[in-house]
Amino acid sequence: MKKLRDVLFWSGIFLVILTYIVIKPLENLDEMWNFNVARCIANGLIPYKEISMVSTPLLGFLTAIFLKIFGTEMFITRVLAAVLATVNLGILYRICIKIKIPNSIGKLLILVVMFIMKDYYCLDYNILVMTLGLIILLLEIKSFEQENKNKKIHIIIGIVSGLAICTKQSIGLLISVVVVLNQLFFIKNKESFKAICKNIVFRIIGIIIPVIIFIGYLFITGAFNYFIDYCILGIKTFSNKISYSNLLKSDNTTIKIFSIAVPVILAIAIVLNIVLRILKKEDELLFLTTIYCLPIFAISYPITDNIHFLISITPCYILLFYGMGIVLNKIKWESFKYALEFFEITSFIFIILFTGYTEIKYREELSALSKYRSLNHFSNIIVDQKLEKIVKDVDNYIVTSEKDVYILDSNAALYMIPLDRYNKNYDMFLRGNLGSGGEEKQIRNIEENSENTRYLILNNNYNLNWQTPKEVINYIKERFVKSGTVGIYDIYEKEQVVEYEPEE
């Protein structure tokens, strides 16, 4: 009976998350860009060499596998997003159990996290790298339970850390540093020093394995220099930033509270670890949960918007859970056997009822999904009729144009995906995504290759995305001639100079 309840509980979690994801209209740029990268990889294009991207490509490759099997539809990525979110919550739950929180309380806490995140779940490399971080923390706790003597776990921890580097290099590197250095905390004497050194070596070997495979792929495909250009040298051109202080101005009360509470919780945990260390009363589990919060919290930098922030604080829930666990574990749970059973049943009934409520509330949107099939690769995705018309008008213009057409807008992929086309550096037209030369390099490229080209620029009735390379836009407007409009875009091209031919 308990196993059946667990199956129904997690099935309900998955269905609720999936429903909230699939009823979203076509408007999330991160979702579109991630799908476009995976689509291009599935079509055989090589990251960096033929695809403009600034993060390492593990998410793109994993998604591409499913697109090759089930078809290159964005709807597939939405199902994958729900699976990833459910796995993420499942790992959180397993960590709760490992830190001695009763099953029933753990499920209630997981429901709270789901409610906080349900409107923000999507297929994103930040969510994947955060999930890998949680997997590492779960493995660390298991290793601690086995007194750090299981060599296989240390290699596996290293491999997962290497996969994190292959998902998002900056956060992955921070996680890997923690994976290697946190072992120094467990040195107690000369004997433990030797054992810890061996563990560190195993972890480093594990980290190297996926990284070497990735670097080998770059060399074999001739993409290594492009990787350096986009992912390392090009980062200095990334000037996009949203200040942490903006969270305090958010309309979301939960965001406001957490923006104050999370730094306080982290500060308390760090100070508590230091004090316990001085008193020689170390709490290894508290240390592990604290140390892994820090690299993942870095996801919120430099763009501290709601989604980046909520993803980055996920491990901090564990700190909160652990603090609760310390208090709760002082309670003799045997005396509250029936209360815990009540919580267990309450959680089960709630998720079943809420699943039913969600399916009924959004039944019209869910039943209408099948009618959205007019845009290629966006089947079963809600597309506003006005937006659909604009996409069709612009795509028709691109197809019938006797010149090459490039869209200088963050939404460029929206128009190119239905046409099965990809234009490197234009389909994710953002500052920091143009390689080491940045906007100046792009302007030089336009200067040299615009004789038979038209550029579409968002007209003045619409606001440019805040990450748009405006220097490139201004260059086009100043040096090129506006020759017409299509949809929401103005058309610019080089002025044609007609040479004078005297009459004979």
Short mmCIF file of C-alpha atoms in Angstrom, two decimals:
data_model
loop_
_atom_site.label_atom_id
_atom_site.label_comp_id
_atom_site.label_asym_id
_atom_site.label_seq_id
_atom_site.Cartn_x
_atom_site.Cartn_y
_atom_site.Cartn_z
CA MET A 1 0.00 0.00 0.00
CA LYS A 2 2.83 2.40 0.91
CA LYS A 3 4.63 1.74 -2.38
CA LEU A 4 1.41 2.43 -4.28
CA ARG A 5 0.98 5.69 -2.38
CA ASP A 6 4.56 6.69 -3.25
CA VAL A 7 4.00 5.92 -6.94
CA LEU A 8 0.78 7.96 -6.99
CA PHE A 9 2.42 10.80 -5.01
CA TRP A 10 5.31 11.22 -7.43
CA SER A 11 3.05 10.68 -10.45
CA GLY A 12 0.90 13.53 -9.14
CA ILE A 13 3.99 15.73 -8.72
CA PHE A 14 5.01 15.00 -12.33
CA LEU A 15 1.54 15.66 -13.76
CA VAL A 16 1.16 18.97 -11.93
CA ILE A 17 4.58 20.19 -13.10
CA LEU A 18 3.96 18.96 -16.66
CA THR A 19 0.61 20.73 -16.78
CA TYR A 20 2.07 24.04 -15.65
CA ILE A 21 4.82 23.71 -18.27
CA VAL A 22 2.74 22.66 -21.31
CA ILE A 23 0.04 25.32 -20.89
CA LYS A 24 2.61 28.12 -21.14
CA PRO A 25 2.36 30.10 -24.38
CA LEU A 26 5.31 30.42 -26.73
CA GLU A 27 7.18 33.34 -25.14
CA ASN A 28 10.06 32.10 -22.96
CA LEU A 29 13.29 33.06 -24.74
CA ASP A 30 15.51 30.75 -22.65
CA GLU A 31 13.28 27.83 -23.54
CA MET A 32 13.44 28.75 -27.23
CA TRP A 33 17.21 29.20 -27.28
CA ASN A 34 17.85 25.91 -25.47
CA PHE A 35 15.51 24.08 -27.83
CA ASN A 36 17.17 25.70 -30.85
CA VAL A 37 20.64 24.61 -29.72
CA ALA A 38 19.42 21.02 -29.19
CA ARG A 39 17.62 21.10 -32.57
CA CYS A 40 20.79 22.20 -34.32
CA ILE A 41 22.86 19.49 -32.60
CA ALA A 42 20.23 16.91 -33.58
CA ASN A 43 20.58 18.17 -37.17
CA GLY A 44 24.34 17.55 -37.09
CA LEU A 45 25.68 21.06 -36.46
CA ILE A 46 28.77 21.38 -34.27
CA PRO A 47 28.62 23.53 -31.11
CA TYR A 48 30.81 26.65 -31.22
CA LYS A 49 32.06 25.93 -34.75
CA GLU A 50 28.59 26.16 -36.27
CA ILE A 51 26.41 27.06 -33.28
CA SER A 52 26.79 30.26 -31.26
CA MET A 53 26.73 29.40 -27.54
CA VAL A 54 28.63 30.41 -24.41
CA SER A 55 27.97 27.46 -22.09
CA THR A 56 29.23 23.92 -22.31
CA PRO A 57 26.81 21.71 -24.28
CA LEU A 58 25.80 18.68 -22.17
CA LEU A 59 22.14 19.74 -21.94
CA GLY A 60 22.04 20.30 -25.71
CA PHE A 61 23.47 16.85 -26.43
CA LEU A 62 21.17 15.06 -23.98
CA THR A 63 18.13 16.87 -25.38
CA ALA A 64 19.23 16.21 -28.97
CA ILE A 65 19.15 12.45 -28.29
CA PHE A 66 15.46 12.63 -27.39
CA LEU A 67 14.72 14.93 -30.33
CA LYS A 68 16.32 12.41 -32.69
CA ILE A 69 14.17 9.64 -31.22
CA PHE A 70 10.81 11.42 -30.82
CA GLY A 71 11.08 14.27 -33.33
CA THR A 72 12.38 17.83 -33.20
CA GLU A 73 9.41 19.39 -31.45
CA MET A 74 9.62 21.86 -28.57
CA PHE A 75 6.88 19.86 -26.84
CA ILE A 76 9.45 17.07 -26.28
CA THR A 77 11.69 19.48 -24.40
CA ARG A 78 8.74 20.45 -22.21
CA VAL A 79 8.18 16.83 -21.22
CA LEU A 80 11.90 16.54 -20.49
CA ALA A 81 11.66 19.69 -18.34
CA ALA A 82 8.93 18.05 -16.23
CA VAL A 83 11.01 14.88 -15.87
CA LEU A 84 14.08 16.90 -14.79
CA ALA A 85 12.02 18.89 -12.27
CA THR A 86 10.54 15.72 -10.79
CA VAL A 87 14.00 14.11 -10.54
CA ASN A 88 15.24 17.28 -8.85
CA LEU A 89 12.50 17.10 -6.21
CA GLY A 90 13.11 13.38 -5.79
CA ILE A 91 16.77 14.01 -4.98
CA LEU A 92 15.79 16.72 -2.49
CA TYR A 93 13.45 14.23 -0.85
CA ARG A 94 16.19 11.56 -0.64
CA ILE A 95 18.51 14.10 0.99
CA CYS A 96 15.76 14.90 3.51
CA ILE A 97 15.56 11.22 4.41
CA LYS A 98 19.36 11.02 4.71
CA ILE A 99 19.39 13.89 7.20
CA LYS A 100 16.83 12.03 9.32
CA ILE A 101 13.70 14.01 8.49
CA PRO A 102 10.66 11.66 8.66
CA ASN A 103 9.16 10.64 5.30
CA SER A 104 5.87 12.40 5.91
CA ILE A 105 7.54 15.71 6.84
CA GLY A 106 9.90 15.38 3.87
CA LYS A 107 6.97 15.05 1.48
CA LEU A 108 5.29 18.14 2.91
CA LEU A 109 8.51 20.09 2.40
CA ILE A 110 8.81 18.84 -1.19
CA LEU A 111 5.26 20.03 -1.87
CA VAL A 112 6.23 23.49 -0.61
CA VAL A 113 9.25 23.62 -2.96
CA MET A 114 7.10 22.46 -5.88
CA PHE A 115 4.60 25.25 -5.25
CA ILE A 116 7.36 27.85 -5.14
CA MET A 117 8.93 26.63 -8.40
CA LYS A 118 5.95 25.41 -10.44
CA ASP A 119 5.64 28.58 -12.53
CA TYR A 120 9.38 28.70 -13.28
CA TYR A 121 10.21 25.16 -14.36
CA CYS A 122 11.61 24.81 -17.88
CA LEU A 123 14.42 22.92 -19.61
CA ASP A 124 17.44 24.98 -18.64
CA TYR A 125 21.13 24.20 -18.12
CA ASN A 126 21.01 26.04 -14.79
CA ILE A 127 18.43 23.55 -13.50
CA LEU A 128 20.50 20.64 -14.82
CA VAL A 129 23.75 21.85 -13.20
CA MET A 130 21.87 22.48 -9.94
CA THR A 131 20.45 18.94 -10.09
CA LEU A 132 23.94 17.53 -10.63
CA GLY A 133 25.08 19.51 -7.58
CA LEU A 134 22.30 17.92 -5.51
CA ILE A 135 23.28 14.45 -6.77
CA ILE A 136 26.84 15.13 -5.61
CA LEU A 137 25.60 16.23 -2.19
CA LEU A 138 23.53 13.04 -1.87
CA LEU A 139 26.60 10.97 -2.80
CA GLU A 140 28.71 12.95 -0.31
CA ILE A 141 26.28 12.08 2.48
CA LYS A 142 26.37 8.41 1.47
CA SER A 143 30.17 8.54 1.44
CA PHE A 144 30.17 10.09 4.91
CA GLU A 145 27.89 7.29 6.15
CA GLN A 146 30.46 4.81 4.83
CA GLU A 147 33.26 6.72 6.58
CA ASN A 148 34.74 7.90 3.27
CA LYS A 149 36.07 4.42 2.49
CA ASN A 150 34.13 3.63 -0.70
CA LYS A 151 36.51 4.38 -3.60
CA LYS A 152 33.79 3.97 -6.23
CA ILE A 153 31.69 6.76 -4.72
CA HIS A 154 34.63 9.17 -4.90
CA ILE A 155 35.15 8.40 -8.59
CA ILE A 156 31.40 8.76 -9.26
CA ILE A 157 31.33 12.09 -7.39
CA GLY A 158 34.20 13.25 -9.60
CA ILE A 159 32.45 12.11 -12.79
CA VAL A 160 29.24 13.95 -11.85
CA SER A 161 31.36 17.05 -11.13
CA GLY A 162 32.93 16.73 -14.57
CA LEU A 163 29.44 16.49 -16.08
CA ALA A 164 28.58 19.72 -14.23
CA ILE A 165 31.55 21.38 -15.96
CA CYS A 166 30.21 20.05 -19.27
CA THR A 167 26.80 21.59 -18.46
CA LYS A 168 27.82 25.10 -17.35
CA GLN A 169 31.55 25.59 -17.10
CA SER A 170 31.57 28.39 -14.51
CA ILE A 171 29.28 26.72 -11.95
CA GLY A 172 30.72 23.29 -12.76
CA LEU A 173 34.24 24.49 -11.99
CA LEU A 174 33.09 25.97 -8.66
CA ILE A 175 31.36 22.70 -7.77
CA SER A 176 34.50 20.73 -8.72
CA VAL A 177 36.67 22.93 -6.49
CA VAL A 178 34.32 22.18 -3.59
CA VAL A 179 34.32 18.46 -4.47
CA VAL A 180 38.11 18.33 -4.22
CA LEU A 181 38.80 20.72 -1.34
CA ASN A 182 35.96 19.73 1.02
CA GLN A 183 37.82 16.50 1.75
CA LEU A 184 40.46 18.48 3.66
CA PHE A 185 37.80 19.09 6.32
CA PHE A 186 37.81 15.37 7.18
CA ILE A 187 41.55 15.16 7.98
CA LYS A 188 41.89 14.19 11.63
CA ASN A 189 45.37 12.62 11.83
CA LYS A 190 48.24 11.25 9.71
CA GLU A 191 46.35 8.07 8.85
CA SER A 192 43.27 9.96 7.73
CA PHE A 193 45.52 12.34 5.76
CA LYS A 194 46.74 9.50 3.55
CA ALA A 195 43.20 8.19 3.02
CA ILE A 196 41.88 11.66 2.20
CA CYS A 197 44.67 12.24 -0.33
CA LYS A 198 43.65 9.01 -2.08
CA ASN A 199 40.01 10.14 -2.12
CA ILE A 200 41.04 13.49 -3.65
CA VAL A 201 43.01 11.67 -6.37
CA PHE A 202 39.98 9.46 -7.17
CA ARG A 203 37.76 12.55 -7.37
CA ILE A 204 40.18 14.38 -9.67
CA ILE A 205 40.37 11.32 -11.94
CA GLY A 206 36.56 11.24 -12.04
CA ILE A 207 36.39 14.95 -12.94
CA ILE A 208 38.95 14.53 -15.70
CA ILE A 209 37.10 11.67 -17.46
CA PRO A 210 34.10 13.62 -18.90
CA VAL A 211 36.21 16.77 -19.38
CA ILE A 212 38.80 14.86 -21.46
CA ILE A 213 36.01 13.28 -23.53
CA PHE A 214 34.55 16.75 -24.15
CA ILE A 215 37.92 18.26 -25.10
CA GLY A 216 38.59 15.28 -27.37
CA TYR A 217 35.26 15.91 -29.10
CA LEU A 218 36.23 19.57 -29.64
CA PHE A 219 39.55 18.62 -31.24
CA ILE A 220 38.05 15.86 -33.42
CA THR A 221 35.35 18.21 -34.75
CA GLY A 222 37.73 21.17 -35.15
CA ALA A 223 35.70 23.22 -32.66
CA PHE A 224 38.34 23.74 -29.95
CA ASN A 225 39.45 27.22 -31.07
CA TYR A 226 35.81 28.27 -31.44
CA PHE A 227 35.11 27.00 -27.92
CA ILE A 228 37.96 29.14 -26.56
CA ASP A 229 36.64 32.14 -28.51
CA TYR A 230 33.01 31.88 -27.36
CA CYS A 231 33.20 30.29 -23.90
CA ILE A 232 36.41 31.78 -22.50
CA LEU A 233 37.62 34.85 -24.41
CA GLY A 234 34.07 35.92 -25.30
CA ILE A 235 32.96 36.02 -21.66
CA LYS A 236 34.69 39.39 -21.19
CA THR A 237 32.17 40.92 -23.61
CA PHE A 238 29.28 39.69 -21.43
CA SER A 239 28.07 42.87 -19.77
CA ASN A 240 24.49 41.81 -19.03
CA LYS A 241 23.61 42.23 -15.36
CA ILE A 242 20.57 42.40 -13.07
CA SER A 243 21.38 43.55 -9.55
CA TYR A 244 20.49 41.43 -6.50
CA SER A 245 18.79 44.51 -5.05
CA ASN A 246 16.08 44.19 -7.72
CA LEU A 247 14.74 41.15 -5.86
CA LEU A 248 13.71 43.44 -3.02
CA LYS A 249 11.50 45.33 -5.47
CA SER A 250 9.85 42.18 -6.82
CA ASP A 251 6.05 41.91 -6.89
CA ASN A 252 6.48 38.35 -5.66
CA THR A 253 6.35 38.36 -1.85
CA THR A 254 8.09 34.97 -1.65
CA ILE A 255 11.01 36.33 -3.67
CA LYS A 256 11.28 39.37 -1.38
CA ILE A 257 11.32 37.21 1.75
CA PHE A 258 13.84 34.73 0.37
CA SER A 259 16.15 37.48 -0.95
CA ILE A 260 16.63 38.55 2.68
CA ALA A 261 16.33 35.16 4.38
CA VAL A 262 18.75 33.16 2.19
CA PRO A 263 21.86 35.31 2.81
CA VAL A 264 21.02 35.28 6.52
CA ILE A 265 20.65 31.47 6.54
CA LEU A 266 23.95 31.06 4.66
CA ALA A 267 25.75 33.47 6.99
CA ILE A 268 24.43 31.68 10.09
CA ALA A 269 25.42 28.28 8.66
CA ILE A 270 28.95 29.48 7.83
CA VAL A 271 29.46 31.03 11.27
CA LEU A 272 28.04 27.93 12.97
CA ASN A 273 30.46 25.70 11.04
CA ILE A 274 33.40 27.87 12.10
CA VAL A 275 32.32 27.89 15.74
CA LEU A 276 31.82 24.11 15.80
CA ARG A 277 35.23 23.67 14.19
CA ILE A 278 36.88 25.79 16.87
CA LEU A 279 35.07 23.85 19.60
CA LYS A 280 36.08 20.60 17.88
CA LYS A 281 32.44 19.56 17.68
CA GLU A 282 32.23 19.43 13.90
CA ASP A 283 28.94 18.54 12.27
CA GLU A 284 29.94 16.89 9.00
CA LEU A 285 26.44 16.90 7.52
CA LEU A 286 25.98 20.60 8.30
CA PHE A 287 29.37 21.28 6.72
CA LEU A 288 28.50 19.38 3.53
CA THR A 289 25.09 21.01 3.11
CA THR A 290 26.59 24.47 3.68
CA ILE A 291 29.59 24.07 1.37
CA TYR A 292 27.45 22.90 -1.57
CA CYS A 293 25.02 25.80 -1.23
CA LEU A 294 27.75 28.28 -2.13
CA PRO A 295 28.72 27.29 -5.73
CA ILE A 296 25.11 26.72 -6.74
CA PHE A 297 24.07 30.07 -5.25
CA ALA A 298 26.46 31.60 -7.81
CA ILE A 299 23.90 30.72 -10.51
CA SER A 300 22.11 33.93 -9.51
CA TYR A 301 25.11 36.01 -10.66
CA PRO A 302 25.27 38.21 -12.74
CA ILE A 303 21.61 38.01 -13.82
CA THR A 304 19.68 37.93 -10.56
CA ASP A 305 16.14 37.65 -11.89
CA ASN A 306 13.40 35.52 -10.30
CA ILE A 307 14.16 32.26 -12.10
CA HIS A 308 17.95 32.38 -11.66
CA PHE A 309 17.50 33.25 -7.99
CA LEU A 310 14.98 30.48 -7.23
CA ILE A 311 17.16 27.90 -8.98
CA SER A 312 20.25 29.06 -7.10
CA ILE A 313 18.68 28.80 -3.63
CA THR A 314 17.35 25.24 -4.01
CA PRO A 315 20.18 23.66 -1.96
CA CYS A 316 19.53 26.27 0.75
CA TYR A 317 16.22 24.50 1.44
CA ILE A 318 18.35 21.58 2.59
CA LEU A 319 20.06 23.81 5.14
CA LEU A 320 16.64 24.83 6.40
CA PHE A 321 15.47 21.21 6.40
CA TYR A 322 18.61 20.17 8.25
CA GLY A 323 18.06 22.79 10.95
CA MET A 324 14.51 21.52 11.29
CA GLY A 325 15.84 17.98 11.40
CA ILE A 326 18.13 18.76 14.32
CA VAL A 327 15.13 20.03 16.26
CA LEU A 328 12.78 17.28 15.11
CA ASN A 329 15.24 14.49 15.84
CA LYS A 330 15.18 15.46 19.52
CA ILE A 331 11.56 14.44 19.49
CA LYS A 332 10.70 10.84 20.21
CA TRP A 333 8.83 10.13 17.01
CA GLU A 334 7.44 6.89 18.36
CA SER A 335 5.10 9.03 20.45
CA PHE A 336 3.84 10.75 17.32
CA LYS A 337 3.40 7.70 15.15
CA TYR A 338 -0.22 8.49 14.32
CA ALA A 339 0.52 12.18 13.70
CA LEU A 340 3.22 11.25 11.16
CA GLU A 341 0.87 8.80 9.49
CA PHE A 342 -1.69 11.59 9.32
CA PHE A 343 0.86 13.88 7.63
CA GLU A 344 1.73 11.09 5.19
CA ILE A 345 -1.89 10.53 4.23
CA THR A 346 -2.55 14.28 4.12
CA SER A 347 0.33 14.80 1.66
CA PHE A 348 -0.91 11.93 -0.48
CA ILE A 349 -4.52 13.14 -0.53
CA PHE A 350 -3.46 16.73 -1.17
CA ILE A 351 -1.32 15.96 -4.22
CA ILE A 352 -4.03 13.71 -5.66
CA LEU A 353 -6.69 16.39 -5.16
CA PHE A 354 -4.43 19.16 -6.44
CA THR A 355 -3.55 17.08 -9.50
CA GLY A 356 -7.25 16.67 -10.24
CA TYR A 357 -7.88 20.37 -9.58
CA THR A 358 -5.03 21.36 -11.92
CA GLU A 359 -6.23 19.10 -14.72
CA ILE A 360 -9.80 20.43 -14.39
CA LYS A 361 -8.75 24.08 -14.08
CA TYR A 362 -6.64 23.93 -17.24
CA ARG A 363 -8.74 21.39 -19.14
CA GLU A 364 -9.57 23.87 -21.91
CA GLU A 365 -5.92 24.77 -22.46
CA LEU A 366 -4.88 21.10 -22.35
CA SER A 367 -7.61 19.98 -24.75
CA ALA A 368 -6.75 22.83 -27.13
CA LEU A 369 -3.06 21.97 -27.40
CA SER A 370 -3.60 19.64 -30.36
CA LYS A 371 -4.99 22.48 -32.50
CA TYR A 372 -1.68 24.38 -32.43
CA ARG A 373 0.08 22.77 -35.38
CA SER A 374 0.56 25.50 -37.97
CA LEU A 375 4.16 26.43 -37.01
CA ASN A 376 6.80 23.81 -37.79
CA HIS A 377 8.49 22.41 -34.63
CA PHE A 378 5.98 24.19 -32.36
CA SER A 379 3.16 21.64 -32.50
CA ASN A 380 1.09 21.44 -29.30
CA ILE A 381 2.53 24.76 -28.12
CA ILE A 382 0.09 27.61 -27.46
CA VAL A 383 0.84 30.36 -29.97
CA ASP A 384 -1.06 33.63 -29.94
CA GLN A 385 -2.86 34.20 -33.28
CA LYS A 386 -1.30 37.65 -33.70
CA LEU A 387 2.18 36.24 -33.09
CA GLU A 388 1.50 33.35 -35.47
CA LYS A 389 0.56 35.77 -38.25
CA ILE A 390 3.69 37.85 -37.68
CA VAL A 391 5.89 34.74 -37.82
CA LYS A 392 4.25 33.55 -41.03
CA ASP A 393 4.52 36.99 -42.68
CA VAL A 394 8.19 37.36 -41.77
CA ASP A 395 9.02 33.78 -42.78
CA ASN A 396 7.26 34.23 -46.10
CA TYR A 397 9.32 37.38 -46.72
CA ILE A 398 12.55 35.53 -45.88
CA VAL A 399 11.71 32.61 -48.19
CA THR A 400 10.73 34.82 -51.14
CA SER A 401 13.56 37.37 -50.74
CA GLU A 402 16.19 37.32 -53.47
CA LYS A 403 18.72 38.41 -50.85
CA ASP A 404 19.90 36.80 -47.62
CA VAL A 405 17.85 37.99 -44.63
CA TYR A 406 19.10 38.23 -41.04
CA ILE A 407 16.99 39.24 -38.04
CA LEU A 408 18.83 41.42 -35.50
CA ASP A 409 16.56 40.60 -32.58
CA SER A 410 16.55 38.30 -29.54
CA ASN A 411 13.48 36.59 -31.06
CA ALA A 412 15.27 35.63 -34.29
CA ALA A 413 15.14 31.90 -33.49
CA LEU A 414 11.33 32.10 -33.36
CA TYR A 415 11.31 32.79 -37.10
CA MET A 416 14.18 30.54 -38.15
CA ILE A 417 13.08 27.38 -36.34
CA PRO A 418 9.89 26.91 -38.47
CA LEU A 419 12.04 27.42 -41.60
CA ASP A 420 14.58 24.79 -40.49
CA ARG A 421 17.33 27.38 -40.81
CA TYR A 422 20.08 28.51 -38.48
CA ASN A 423 22.19 31.67 -38.69
CA LYS A 424 25.16 31.62 -36.32
CA ASN A 425 25.51 34.79 -34.19
CA TYR A 426 22.07 36.00 -35.32
CA ASP A 427 19.70 33.39 -33.88
CA MET A 428 20.77 34.24 -30.33
CA PHE A 429 21.56 37.90 -30.97
CA LEU A 430 22.76 38.96 -27.50
CA ARG A 431 25.71 40.75 -25.95
CA GLY A 432 28.25 38.20 -24.81
CA ASN A 433 27.13 35.58 -27.37
CA LEU A 434 29.16 36.93 -30.29
CA GLY A 435 32.63 35.63 -29.40
CA SER A 436 35.76 37.46 -28.30
CA GLY A 437 35.37 40.32 -30.77
CA GLY A 438 31.90 41.17 -29.46
CA GLU A 439 29.89 43.83 -31.25
CA GLU A 440 32.92 45.33 -33.04
CA LYS A 441 33.65 41.99 -34.72
CA GLN A 442 30.01 41.65 -35.73
CA ILE A 443 30.04 45.15 -37.23
CA ARG A 444 33.18 44.33 -39.25
CA ASN A 445 31.49 41.15 -40.49
CA ILE A 446 28.47 43.19 -41.60
CA GLU A 447 30.74 45.72 -43.35
CA GLU A 448 32.42 42.95 -45.34
CA ASN A 449 29.40 40.76 -46.15
CA SER A 450 26.37 42.94 -46.80
CA GLU A 451 26.27 43.41 -50.55
CA ASN A 452 23.49 40.88 -50.98
CA THR A 453 21.94 41.05 -47.53
CA ARG A 454 18.94 42.55 -45.79
CA TYR A 455 18.61 43.09 -42.05
CA LEU A 456 15.38 43.13 -40.06
CA ILE A 457 15.36 45.43 -37.01
CA LEU A 458 12.50 45.79 -34.53
CA ASN A 459 10.61 48.99 -35.32
CA ASN A 460 10.28 51.83 -32.85
CA ASN A 461 6.86 50.69 -31.61
CA TYR A 462 8.52 47.81 -29.74
CA ASN A 463 11.25 47.68 -27.11
CA LEU A 464 14.49 45.87 -27.81
CA ASN A 465 15.50 43.08 -25.45
CA TRP A 466 17.74 44.50 -22.71
CA GLN A 467 20.61 42.22 -23.83
CA THR A 468 20.51 43.34 -27.47
CA PRO A 469 23.86 44.46 -29.00
CA LYS A 470 22.68 48.04 -29.60
CA GLU A 471 25.95 49.17 -31.20
CA VAL A 472 25.27 46.80 -34.08
CA ILE A 473 21.67 48.03 -34.36
CA ASN A 474 22.80 51.67 -34.41
CA TYR A 475 25.45 50.92 -37.03
CA ILE A 476 22.85 49.39 -39.35
CA LYS A 477 20.46 52.31 -38.88
CA GLU A 478 23.19 54.87 -39.56
CA ARG A 479 24.91 53.20 -42.52
CA PHE A 480 22.09 51.36 -44.25
CA VAL A 481 18.87 52.44 -45.93
CA LYS A 482 15.40 51.52 -44.69
CA SER A 483 13.68 49.91 -47.67
CA GLY A 484 10.39 48.72 -46.18
CA THR A 485 8.70 46.89 -43.33
CA VAL A 486 7.48 43.37 -42.67
CA GLY A 487 5.57 42.31 -39.58
CA ILE A 488 7.06 44.20 -36.63
CA TYR A 489 10.40 44.78 -38.36
CA ASP A 490 11.96 47.50 -40.48
CA ILE A 491 14.01 46.28 -43.44
CA TYR A 492 17.51 47.71 -43.93
CA GLU A 493 19.93 47.12 -46.78
CA LYS A 494 22.86 48.84 -48.45
CA GLU A 495 21.89 51.64 -50.76
CA GLN A 496 22.28 50.54 -54.37
CA VAL A 497 24.48 52.98 -56.27
CA VAL A 498 23.49 53.20 -59.95
CA GLU A 499 26.47 54.17 -62.08
CA TYR A 500 25.90 56.91 -64.68
CA GLU A 501 26.09 55.72 -68.26
CA PRO A 502 26.22 58.54 -70.84
CA GLU A 503 24.05 58.27 -73.92
CA GLU A 504 25.79 57.25 -77.13
#
